[in-house]
Amino acid sequence: MSFFASKKNIVITALAALFVVYTAASVTVVKEGEEATLTGEVAFDPATVATNFWRDNAQDYFSQNAVDLVTLLNEANGDFKSVASKYGYYSMGDSGELSFIVKGSGTVTAVKNKLRAGYLGISVDGYSGNVSSRLQIGPVFKGSAVRDTIKLISYKDYKNQIEWAQVSVAFHDLISKEVLAPIDMASLEGKKVSFIGCFTVSRPSQIQITPVALSVE
C-alpha cells in the first residue's frame, strides 16, 4: 500500500469517527409518552377538555342557556328549524345538525335500562302535544348534542373529526359517572323527575335528551 493510499484511509477513518461522535452527541433519548418535552406539542386528551369544562363551566352554562322544553315544543310546533335562530345550536357553527338545551320536569313512564342505548320514557309536565320525550341513560348515547351545544368549544380547535368525536364521548363518560350513576334507574317508573339536557333533532315526533342534570322528586 502506498503512503498516499494509507494516508487517505486514515483520513476517512477519522472523519467516520467524528461523524459517530457528532451523531451520538446530537441524539436525545425521550421516554415513550414524554415526546412533548422535546417537541413542545402536548398530546390531545379529550377527557381533559371535557373535565375542565364540566368542573368550571357546566352548571352555570347549561342552566343559563336552557329553554323550557314545553315552550320550545309549542313554539316549534313540529318545525324545529323555525326556532333555530332563537334557541338552537348547529354542530358546524351555522350548519350541520341542530341541537337544543332544554329544561323541564315530568313523570317517568318507562325504564329501559337493560338496553345498550337505554332511556327513560317521560310524560312532560304541561305538554299535551304529539312529540314524545326520552331521557338517554346509556351506556351508549346517540348523537353529540351535549358537545354541539357548548359555544365555548369549537370543532375548529381540533385537528380532525376523530378528536372532535372523542370530545363527545368524553362528555358522555362524565355524564354516566357524575349524573346517572348515583340514581337507581330501576326504581324510577312512576316517579317525578326534573332535568336539564340536550337533544339533537332527528325525528320531529320524538326527542332523545341527554341529561346534564337529573334529580328525582
Coordinates of N, CA and C in Angstrom, one line a residue:
M1 N 0.9 -1.2 0.0 CA 0.0 0.0 0.0 C 0.9 1.2 0.0
S2 N 0.5 2.2 -0.8 CA 1.3 3.4 -0.9 C 1.1 4.3 0.3
F3 N 2.0 5.2 0.4 CA 1.9 6.2 1.5 C 0.7 7.0 1.4
F4 N 0.3 7.4 0.1 CA -0.8 8.3 -0.1 C -2.1 7.5 0.2
A5 N -2.2 6.2 -0.2 CA -3.4 5.4 0.0 C -3.6 5.2 1.5
S6 N -2.5 5.0 2.2 CA -2.6 4.8 3.6 C -3.1 6.0 4.3
K7 N -2.5 7.2 3.9 CA -3.0 8.4 4.5 C -4.4 8.7 4.2
K8 N -4.9 8.3 3.0 CA -6.3 8.5 2.6 C -7.2 7.7 3.5
N9 N -6.8 6.5 3.8 CA -7.6 5.6 4.7 C -7.7 6.2 6.1
I10 N -6.6 6.7 6.5 CA -6.5 7.3 7.9 C -7.5 8.5 8.0
V11 N -7.5 9.3 6.9 CA -8.4 10.5 6.9 C -9.9 10.0 6.9
I12 N -10.2 9.0 6.1 CA -11.6 8.5 6.0 C -12.0 8.0 7.4
T13 N -11.1 7.2 8.0 CA -11.4 6.6 9.3 C -11.7 7.7 10.4
A14 N -10.9 8.7 10.3 CA -11.0 9.8 11.3 C -12.3 10.6 11.1
L15 N -12.7 10.8 9.8 CA -13.9 11.5 9.5 C -15.1 10.7 10.0
A16 N -15.1 9.4 9.8 CA -16.1 8.5 10.2 C -16.3 8.5 11.7
A17 N -15.2 8.5 12.4 CA -15.2 8.6 13.9 C -15.8 9.9 14.4
L18 N -15.5 11.0 13.7 CA -16.0 12.3 14.1 C -17.6 12.3 13.9
F19 N -18.0 11.7 12.8 CA -19.4 11.6 12.5 C -20.2 10.9 13.5
V20 N -19.6 9.7 14.0 CA -20.3 8.9 15.0 C -20.4 9.7 16.3
V21 N -19.3 10.4 16.7 CA -19.3 11.2 17.9 C -20.3 12.3 17.8
Y22 N -20.4 13.0 16.6 CA -21.3 14.1 16.4 C -22.8 13.6 16.5
T23 N -23.0 12.4 15.9 CA -24.4 11.9 15.8 C -24.8 11.5 17.2
A24 N -23.9 10.9 18.0 CA -24.2 10.5 19.4 C -24.5 11.7 20.2
A25 N -23.8 12.8 20.0 CA -24.0 14.0 20.8 C -25.3 14.7 20.4
S26 N -25.8 14.4 19.2 CA -27.0 15.1 18.7 C -28.3 14.4 19.0
V27 N -28.2 13.2 19.4 CA -29.5 12.4 19.6 C -29.9 12.5 21.1
T28 N -31.2 12.9 21.3 CA -31.8 12.9 22.6 C -32.7 11.8 22.8
V29 N -32.6 11.0 23.8 CA -33.4 9.9 24.0 C -34.6 10.3 24.9
V30 N -35.8 10.1 24.4 CA -37.0 10.6 25.2 C -37.9 9.4 25.4
K31 N -38.4 9.2 26.7 CA -39.2 8.1 27.0 C -40.5 8.2 26.3
E32 N -41.1 7.0 26.0 CA -42.4 7.0 25.3 C -43.4 7.7 26.2
G33 N -44.2 8.5 25.5 CA -45.3 9.3 26.2 C -44.8 10.6 26.7
E34 N -43.5 10.9 26.6 CA -42.9 12.2 27.0 C -42.3 13.0 25.9
E35 N -42.8 12.7 24.7 CA -42.3 13.4 23.5 C -42.5 14.9 23.5
A36 N -43.6 15.3 24.2 CA -43.9 16.8 24.3 C -42.8 17.6 25.0
T37 N -42.0 16.9 25.8 CA -40.9 17.7 26.5 C -39.8 18.1 25.4
L38 N -39.8 17.4 24.3 CA -38.8 17.7 23.3 C -39.4 18.6 22.2
T39 N -40.7 18.2 21.7 CA -41.3 18.9 20.6 C -42.1 20.1 21.0
G40 N -42.5 20.1 22.3 CA -43.4 21.2 22.8 C -44.8 21.0 22.4
E41 N -45.2 19.9 21.7 CA -46.5 19.6 21.3 C -47.2 18.7 22.4
V42 N -48.3 19.2 23.0 CA -49.0 18.5 24.0 C -49.9 17.5 23.4
A43 N -49.9 16.3 23.9 CA -50.8 15.2 23.3 C -52.2 15.6 23.6
F44 N -53.1 15.3 22.7 CA -54.5 15.6 22.8 C -55.2 14.6 23.8
D45 N -55.9 15.2 24.8 CA -56.6 14.4 25.8 C -58.1 14.9 25.9
P46 N -59.0 14.2 25.2 CA -60.4 14.6 25.2 C -61.0 14.6 26.7
A47 N -60.5 13.7 27.5 CA -61.1 13.7 28.9 C -60.7 15.0 29.6
T48 N -59.6 15.6 29.4 CA -59.2 16.8 30.0 C -60.1 18.0 29.5
V49 N -60.3 18.0 28.2 CA -61.2 19.0 27.6 C -62.6 19.0 28.3
A50 N -63.2 17.8 28.4 CA -64.5 17.6 29.0 C -64.5 17.9 30.5
T51 N -63.5 17.4 31.2 CA -63.5 17.5 32.6 C -63.3 19.0 33.0
N52 N -62.4 19.7 32.3 CA -62.2 21.1 32.7 C -63.5 22.0 32.5
F53 N -64.2 21.7 31.4 CA -65.4 22.4 31.2 C -66.5 22.0 32.2
W54 N -66.6 20.7 32.5 CA -67.6 20.3 33.4 C -67.3 20.8 34.8
R55 N -66.1 20.9 35.2 CA -65.7 21.4 36.5 C -66.0 22.9 36.6
D56 N -65.6 23.7 35.6 CA -65.5 25.1 35.7 C -66.7 25.8 35.2
N57 N -67.5 25.2 34.2 CA -68.5 26.0 33.5 C -69.9 25.3 33.4
A58 N -69.9 24.0 33.5 CA -71.1 23.2 33.1 C -72.4 23.7 33.8
Q59 N -72.3 23.7 35.1 CA -73.5 24.0 35.8 C -74.2 25.4 35.4
D60 N -73.4 26.4 35.4 CA -73.9 27.7 35.0 C -74.3 27.8 33.5
Y61 N -73.4 27.2 32.7 CA -73.7 27.3 31.2 C -75.0 26.6 30.9
F62 N -75.2 25.4 31.3 CA -76.4 24.7 30.9 C -77.7 25.3 31.5
S63 N -77.6 25.6 32.8 CA -78.8 26.2 33.4 C -79.2 27.6 32.9
Q64 N -78.2 28.4 32.5 CA -78.5 29.7 32.0 C -78.9 29.7 30.5
N65 N -78.6 28.7 29.8 CA -78.9 28.6 28.4 C -80.0 27.6 28.0
A66 N -80.6 27.0 29.0 CA -81.7 26.0 28.8 C -83.0 26.8 28.6
V67 N -83.7 26.3 27.6 CA -85.1 26.8 27.3 C -86.1 25.8 27.9
D68 N -87.2 26.3 28.4 CA -88.2 25.4 28.9 C -88.7 24.5 27.8
L69 N -88.7 23.2 28.0 CA -89.0 22.2 26.9 C -90.4 22.4 26.4
V70 N -91.4 22.7 27.2 CA -92.7 22.9 26.8 C -92.8 24.1 25.9
T71 N -92.1 25.2 26.3 CA -92.1 26.4 25.5 C -91.5 26.1 24.1
L72 N -90.4 25.4 24.1 CA -89.8 25.0 22.8 C -90.7 24.2 21.9
L73 N -91.3 23.2 22.5 CA -92.1 22.3 21.7 C -93.4 23.0 21.1
N74 N -94.0 23.9 21.9 CA -95.1 24.6 21.5 C -94.8 25.6 20.4
E75 N -93.6 26.3 20.6 CA -93.2 27.3 19.6 C -92.8 26.7 18.3
A76 N -92.1 25.6 18.4 CA -91.7 24.9 17.2 C -92.8 24.3 16.4
N77 N -93.8 23.7 17.1 CA -95.0 23.1 16.5 C -94.6 22.1 15.4
G78 N -93.5 21.3 15.7 CA -93.1 20.3 14.8 C -92.0 20.7 13.8
D79 N -91.7 22.0 13.8 CA -90.7 22.5 12.9 C -89.6 23.2 13.7
F80 N -88.6 22.4 14.1 CA -87.6 22.9 15.0 C -86.7 24.0 14.3
K81 N -86.5 23.9 13.0 CA -85.7 24.9 12.3 C -86.3 26.3 12.4
S82 N -87.6 26.3 12.6 CA -88.3 27.7 12.7 C -87.8 28.4 14.0
V83 N -87.3 27.7 15.0 CA -86.9 28.3 16.2 C -85.4 28.2 16.4
A84 N -84.7 27.8 15.4 CA -83.2 27.5 15.5 C -82.5 28.8 15.8
S85 N -82.8 29.9 15.2 CA -82.1 31.1 15.5 C -82.3 31.7 16.9
K86 N -83.4 31.3 17.5 CA -83.8 31.8 18.8 C -83.2 30.9 19.9
Y87 N -83.3 29.6 19.7 CA -82.9 28.7 20.8 C -81.8 27.7 20.4
G88 N -81.5 27.5 19.1 CA -80.8 26.3 18.7 C -79.3 26.5 18.5
Y89 N -78.6 25.4 18.3 CA -77.1 25.4 18.1 C -76.8 24.4 17.0
Y90 N -76.1 24.9 16.0 CA -75.7 24.0 14.9 C -74.3 23.4 15.2
S91 N -74.1 22.2 14.8 CA -72.8 21.5 15.1 C -71.6 22.1 14.4
M92 N -71.8 22.7 13.3 CA -70.7 23.3 12.5 C -70.8 24.8 12.5
G93 N -71.3 25.4 13.6 CA -71.4 26.8 13.7 C -72.7 27.4 13.1
D94 N -72.8 27.4 11.8 CA -74.1 27.9 11.2 C -74.7 26.8 10.3
S95 N -74.2 25.6 10.4 CA -74.7 24.5 9.6 C -74.5 23.2 10.4
G96 N -75.0 22.1 9.8 CA -74.8 20.8 10.4 C -76.1 20.4 11.2
E97 N -75.9 19.6 12.2 CA -77.0 19.1 13.0 C -77.5 20.1 13.9
L98 N -78.8 20.2 14.1 CA -79.4 21.2 15.0 C -79.7 20.6 16.4
S99 N -79.3 21.3 17.4 CA -79.5 20.8 18.8 C -80.0 21.9 19.7
F100 N -80.6 21.5 20.8 CA -81.1 22.4 21.8 C -80.7 22.0 23.2
I101 N -80.7 23.0 24.1 CA -80.5 22.8 25.5 C -81.9 23.1 26.1
V102 N -82.4 22.1 26.9 CA -83.8 22.3 27.4 C -83.8 21.9 28.9
K103 N -84.9 22.4 29.6 CA -85.1 22.0 31.0 C -86.6 21.7 31.1
G104 N -86.9 20.9 32.1 CA -88.3 20.5 32.4 C -88.4 19.5 33.5
S105 N -89.7 19.0 33.6 CA -90.0 18.0 34.6 C -91.0 17.1 34.1
G106 N -91.2 16.0 34.7 CA -92.2 15.0 34.2 C -92.2 13.7 35.0
T107 N -93.1 12.9 34.6 CA -93.2 11.6 35.2 C -92.6 10.5 34.3
V108 N -91.9 9.6 35.0 CA -91.2 8.5 34.2 C -92.3 7.5 33.9
T109 N -92.5 7.2 32.6 CA -93.5 6.3 32.2 C -92.9 4.9 31.8
A110 N -91.6 4.9 31.5 CA -90.9 3.6 31.1 C -89.4 3.7 31.5
V111 N -88.9 2.6 31.9 CA -87.5 2.5 32.2 C -86.9 1.4 31.4
K112 N -86.0 1.8 30.4 CA -85.4 0.8 29.5 C -83.9 0.8 29.8
N113 N -83.5 0.3 31.0 CA -82.1 0.3 31.5 C -81.4 -1.0 31.1
K114 N -82.0 -1.9 30.4 CA -81.4 -3.1 30.0 C -80.8 -3.0 28.6
L115 N -81.2 -2.0 27.9 CA -80.7 -1.8 26.5 C -79.3 -1.2 26.5
R116 N -78.6 -1.4 25.4 CA -77.3 -0.7 25.3 C -77.5 0.8 25.2
A117 N -78.5 1.2 24.4 CA -78.8 2.7 24.4 C -80.1 2.9 25.2
G118 N -79.9 2.8 26.5 CA -81.0 2.9 27.5 C -81.6 4.2 27.5
Y119 N -82.9 4.2 28.0 CA -83.6 5.5 28.1 C -84.7 5.4 29.1
L120 N -85.2 6.6 29.5 CA -86.4 6.7 30.4 C -87.5 7.4 29.5
G121 N -88.6 6.8 29.4 CA -89.8 7.5 28.8 C -90.3 8.5 29.8
I122 N -90.6 9.7 29.3 CA -91.1 10.8 30.1 C -92.4 11.4 29.6
S123 N -93.3 11.6 30.5 CA -94.5 12.4 30.3 C -94.2 13.8 30.8
V124 N -94.0 14.7 29.9 CA -93.5 16.0 30.3 C -94.7 16.9 30.9
D125 N -94.4 17.4 32.1 CA -95.4 18.3 32.7 C -95.8 19.4 31.8
G126 N -97.1 19.7 31.7 CA -97.6 20.8 31.0 C -97.7 20.7 29.5
Y127 N -97.3 19.5 29.0 CA -97.3 19.4 27.5 C -98.4 18.4 27.1
S128 N -99.1 18.7 26.0 CA -100.2 17.9 25.6 C -100.1 17.6 24.1
G129 N -98.9 17.9 23.5 CA -98.8 17.7 22.0 C -98.4 16.3 21.7
N130 N -98.0 16.2 20.4 CA -97.7 14.8 19.8 C -96.3 14.4 19.9
V131 N -95.4 15.2 20.4 CA -93.9 14.9 20.5 C -93.7 14.1 21.7
S132 N -93.1 12.9 21.6 CA -92.8 12.1 22.8 C -91.3 12.4 23.2
S133 N -91.0 12.3 24.5 CA -89.7 12.6 25.0 C -89.1 11.5 25.8
R134 N -87.8 11.3 25.6 CA -87.0 10.3 26.3 C -85.8 11.0 26.9
L135 N -85.3 10.4 28.0 CA -84.0 10.8 28.6 C -83.1 9.7 28.4
Q136 N -82.0 9.9 27.7 CA -81.0 8.9 27.5 C -80.2 8.6 28.8
I137 N -80.0 7.3 29.1 CA -79.3 6.9 30.3 C -78.2 5.9 30.0
G138 N -77.9 5.7 28.7 CA -76.7 4.9 28.3 C -76.8 3.4 28.6
P139 N -75.7 2.7 28.5 CA -74.3 3.3 28.5 C -73.9 3.8 27.1
V140 N -74.7 3.5 26.0 CA -74.5 4.1 24.7 C -75.4 5.3 24.5
F141 N -74.8 6.4 24.1 CA -75.6 7.6 23.9 C -75.6 8.0 22.4
K142 N -76.8 8.2 21.9 CA -77.0 8.6 20.5 C -76.7 10.1 20.3
G143 N -76.0 10.4 19.2 CA -75.8 11.8 18.9 C -74.7 12.5 19.8
S144 N -74.5 13.8 19.5 CA -73.4 14.6 20.2 C -74.0 15.9 20.6
A145 N -75.2 15.9 21.1 CA -75.9 17.1 21.4 C -75.2 17.9 22.5
V146 N -74.7 17.2 23.5 CA -74.0 18.0 24.6 C -72.9 18.8 24.1
R147 N -72.0 18.1 23.4 CA -70.8 18.8 22.8 C -71.2 19.9 21.9
D148 N -72.2 19.6 21.0 CA -72.6 20.6 20.0 C -73.3 21.8 20.5
T149 N -73.8 21.8 21.7 CA -74.5 23.0 22.3 C -73.6 23.8 23.1
I150 N -72.3 23.5 23.2 CA -71.4 24.3 24.0 C -70.6 25.2 23.1
K151 N -71.0 26.5 23.2 CA -70.3 27.5 22.4 C -68.9 27.8 22.8
L152 N -68.5 27.4 24.0 CA -67.1 27.7 24.4 C -66.1 26.7 23.8
I153 N -66.5 25.7 23.1 CA -65.6 24.8 22.4 C -66.1 24.8 21.0
S154 N -65.1 24.6 20.0 CA -65.5 24.6 18.6 C -64.7 23.5 17.9
Y155 N -65.4 22.9 16.9 CA -64.7 21.9 16.0 C -63.5 22.5 15.3
K156 N -63.4 23.8 15.2 CA -62.2 24.4 14.5 C -61.0 24.3 15.4
D157 N -61.1 24.0 16.7 CA -60.0 23.9 17.6 C -59.3 22.5 17.5
Y158 N -59.8 21.6 16.7 CA -59.3 20.2 16.8 C -58.8 19.9 15.4
K159 N -57.8 18.9 15.4 CA -57.1 18.6 14.2 C -58.0 17.9 13.2
N160 N -58.9 17.0 13.7 CA -59.7 16.2 12.8 C -61.0 15.8 13.4
Q161 N -61.8 15.0 12.7 CA -63.1 14.6 13.1 C -63.0 13.5 14.3
I162 N -61.8 12.8 14.3 CA -61.6 11.8 15.3 C -61.5 12.5 16.7
E163 N -60.7 13.5 16.7 CA -60.6 14.3 18.0 C -61.9 14.9 18.4
W164 N -62.6 15.4 17.5 CA -63.9 16.1 17.7 C -64.9 15.1 18.3
A165 N -64.9 13.9 17.7 CA -65.8 12.8 18.2 C -65.4 12.3 19.6
Q166 N -64.1 12.3 19.9 CA -63.6 11.9 21.2 C -64.1 12.8 22.3
V167 N -64.2 14.1 22.0 CA -64.7 15.1 23.0 C -66.1 14.7 23.4
S168 N -67.0 14.4 22.4 CA -68.3 14.0 22.7 C -68.4 12.8 23.6
V169 N -67.6 11.8 23.3 CA -67.5 10.5 24.1 C -67.1 10.8 25.5
A170 N -66.1 11.7 25.6 CA -65.7 12.1 27.0 C -66.8 12.8 27.8
F171 N -67.6 13.6 27.2 CA -68.7 14.2 27.9 C -69.7 13.1 28.3
H172 N -70.0 12.2 27.4 CA -70.9 11.1 27.8 C -70.4 10.3 29.0
D173 N -69.1 10.0 29.0 CA -68.5 9.3 30.1 C -68.7 10.1 31.4
L174 N -68.5 11.4 31.4 CA -68.7 12.2 32.6 C -70.1 12.2 33.0
I175 N -71.1 12.3 32.1 CA -72.5 12.2 32.4 C -72.9 10.9 33.1
S176 N -72.3 9.8 32.5 CA -72.6 8.5 33.1 C -72.2 8.4 34.6
K177 N -71.0 9.0 34.8 CA -70.4 8.9 36.2 C -71.0 9.9 37.1
E178 N -71.1 11.1 36.7 CA -71.5 12.2 37.6 C -73.0 12.4 37.7
V179 N -73.8 12.2 36.7 CA -75.2 12.5 36.7 C -76.0 11.2 36.9
L180 N -75.7 10.1 36.2 CA -76.6 9.0 36.1 C -76.3 7.9 37.1
A181 N -75.0 7.6 37.3 CA -74.6 6.5 38.2 C -75.2 6.6 39.6
P182 N -75.3 7.8 40.2 CA -75.9 7.9 41.6 C -77.4 7.6 41.7
I183 N -78.1 7.4 40.5 CA -79.5 7.2 40.6 C -79.9 5.8 40.3
D184 N -80.8 5.2 41.1 CA -81.3 3.9 40.9 C -82.3 3.9 39.8
M185 N -81.9 3.6 38.6 CA -82.8 3.7 37.4 C -84.0 2.8 37.5
A186 N -83.7 1.6 38.0 CA -84.8 0.5 38.1 C -86.0 0.9 38.9
S187 N -85.8 1.9 39.8 CA -86.9 2.3 40.7 C -87.7 3.5 40.3
L188 N -87.4 4.0 39.1 CA -87.9 5.3 38.7 C -89.3 5.3 38.1
E189 N -89.7 4.2 37.6 CA -91.0 4.3 36.9 C -92.1 4.8 37.8
G190 N -92.9 5.8 37.3 CA -94.0 6.4 38.1 C -93.5 7.6 38.9
K191 N -92.2 7.8 39.0 CA -91.7 8.9 39.8 C -91.6 10.2 39.0
K192 N -91.6 11.3 39.7 CA -91.4 12.6 39.0 C -89.9 12.9 39.0
V193 N -89.4 13.5 37.9 CA -88.0 13.9 37.8 C -88.0 15.3 37.2
S194 N -86.9 16.0 37.5 CA -86.6 17.3 36.9 C -85.2 17.1 36.2
F195 N -85.1 17.8 35.1 CA -83.9 17.6 34.3 C -83.5 18.9 33.5
I196 N -82.2 18.9 33.2 CA -81.7 19.8 32.2 C -80.9 18.9 31.2
G197 N -81.0 19.1 29.9 CA -80.4 18.3 29.0 C -80.3 18.8 27.6
C198 N -79.7 18.0 26.7 CA -79.5 18.5 25.3 C -80.0 17.4 24.3
F199 N -80.6 17.8 23.2 CA -81.0 16.9 22.2 C -80.8 17.4 20.8
T200 N -80.5 16.5 19.9 CA -80.3 16.8 18.5 C -81.6 16.4 17.7
V201 N -82.0 17.2 16.9 CA -83.3 17.0 16.1 C -83.0 15.8 15.1
S202 N -83.7 14.7 15.2 CA -83.6 13.7 14.2 C -85.0 13.3 13.8
R203 N -85.8 12.9 14.7 CA -87.2 12.7 14.4 C -88.1 13.7 15.1
P204 N -88.8 14.6 14.3 CA -89.6 15.6 14.9 C -90.6 15.1 15.9
S205 N -91.0 13.9 15.7 CA -92.1 13.4 16.6 C -91.6 12.7 17.9
Q206 N -90.2 12.7 18.0 CA -89.6 12.1 19.2 C -88.3 12.7 19.5
I207 N -88.0 13.1 20.7 CA -86.8 13.7 21.1 C -86.1 12.8 22.1
Q208 N -84.8 12.7 22.0 CA -84.0 12.0 22.9 C -83.0 12.9 23.6
I209 N -83.3 13.2 24.9 CA -82.5 14.2 25.6 C -81.4 13.5 26.4
T210 N -80.2 14.0 26.2 CA -79.1 13.5 27.1 C -79.0 14.5 28.3
P211 N -79.3 13.9 29.5 CA -79.3 14.8 30.7 C -77.9 15.3 31.1
V212 N -77.8 16.5 31.5 CA -76.6 17.0 32.1 C -76.9 17.3 33.6
A213 N -78.2 17.2 34.0 CA -78.6 17.3 35.4 C -79.9 16.6 35.5
L214 N -80.0 15.7 36.5 CA -81.2 14.9 36.7 C -81.5 14.7 38.2
S215 N -82.7 15.0 38.6 CA -83.0 14.8 40.0 C -84.3 14.2 40.1
V216 N -84.5 13.4 41.2 CA -85.7 12.6 41.4 C -86.5 13.3 42.6
E217 N -87.7 13.7 42.3 CA -88.5 14.4 43.3 C -89.2 13.4 44.3

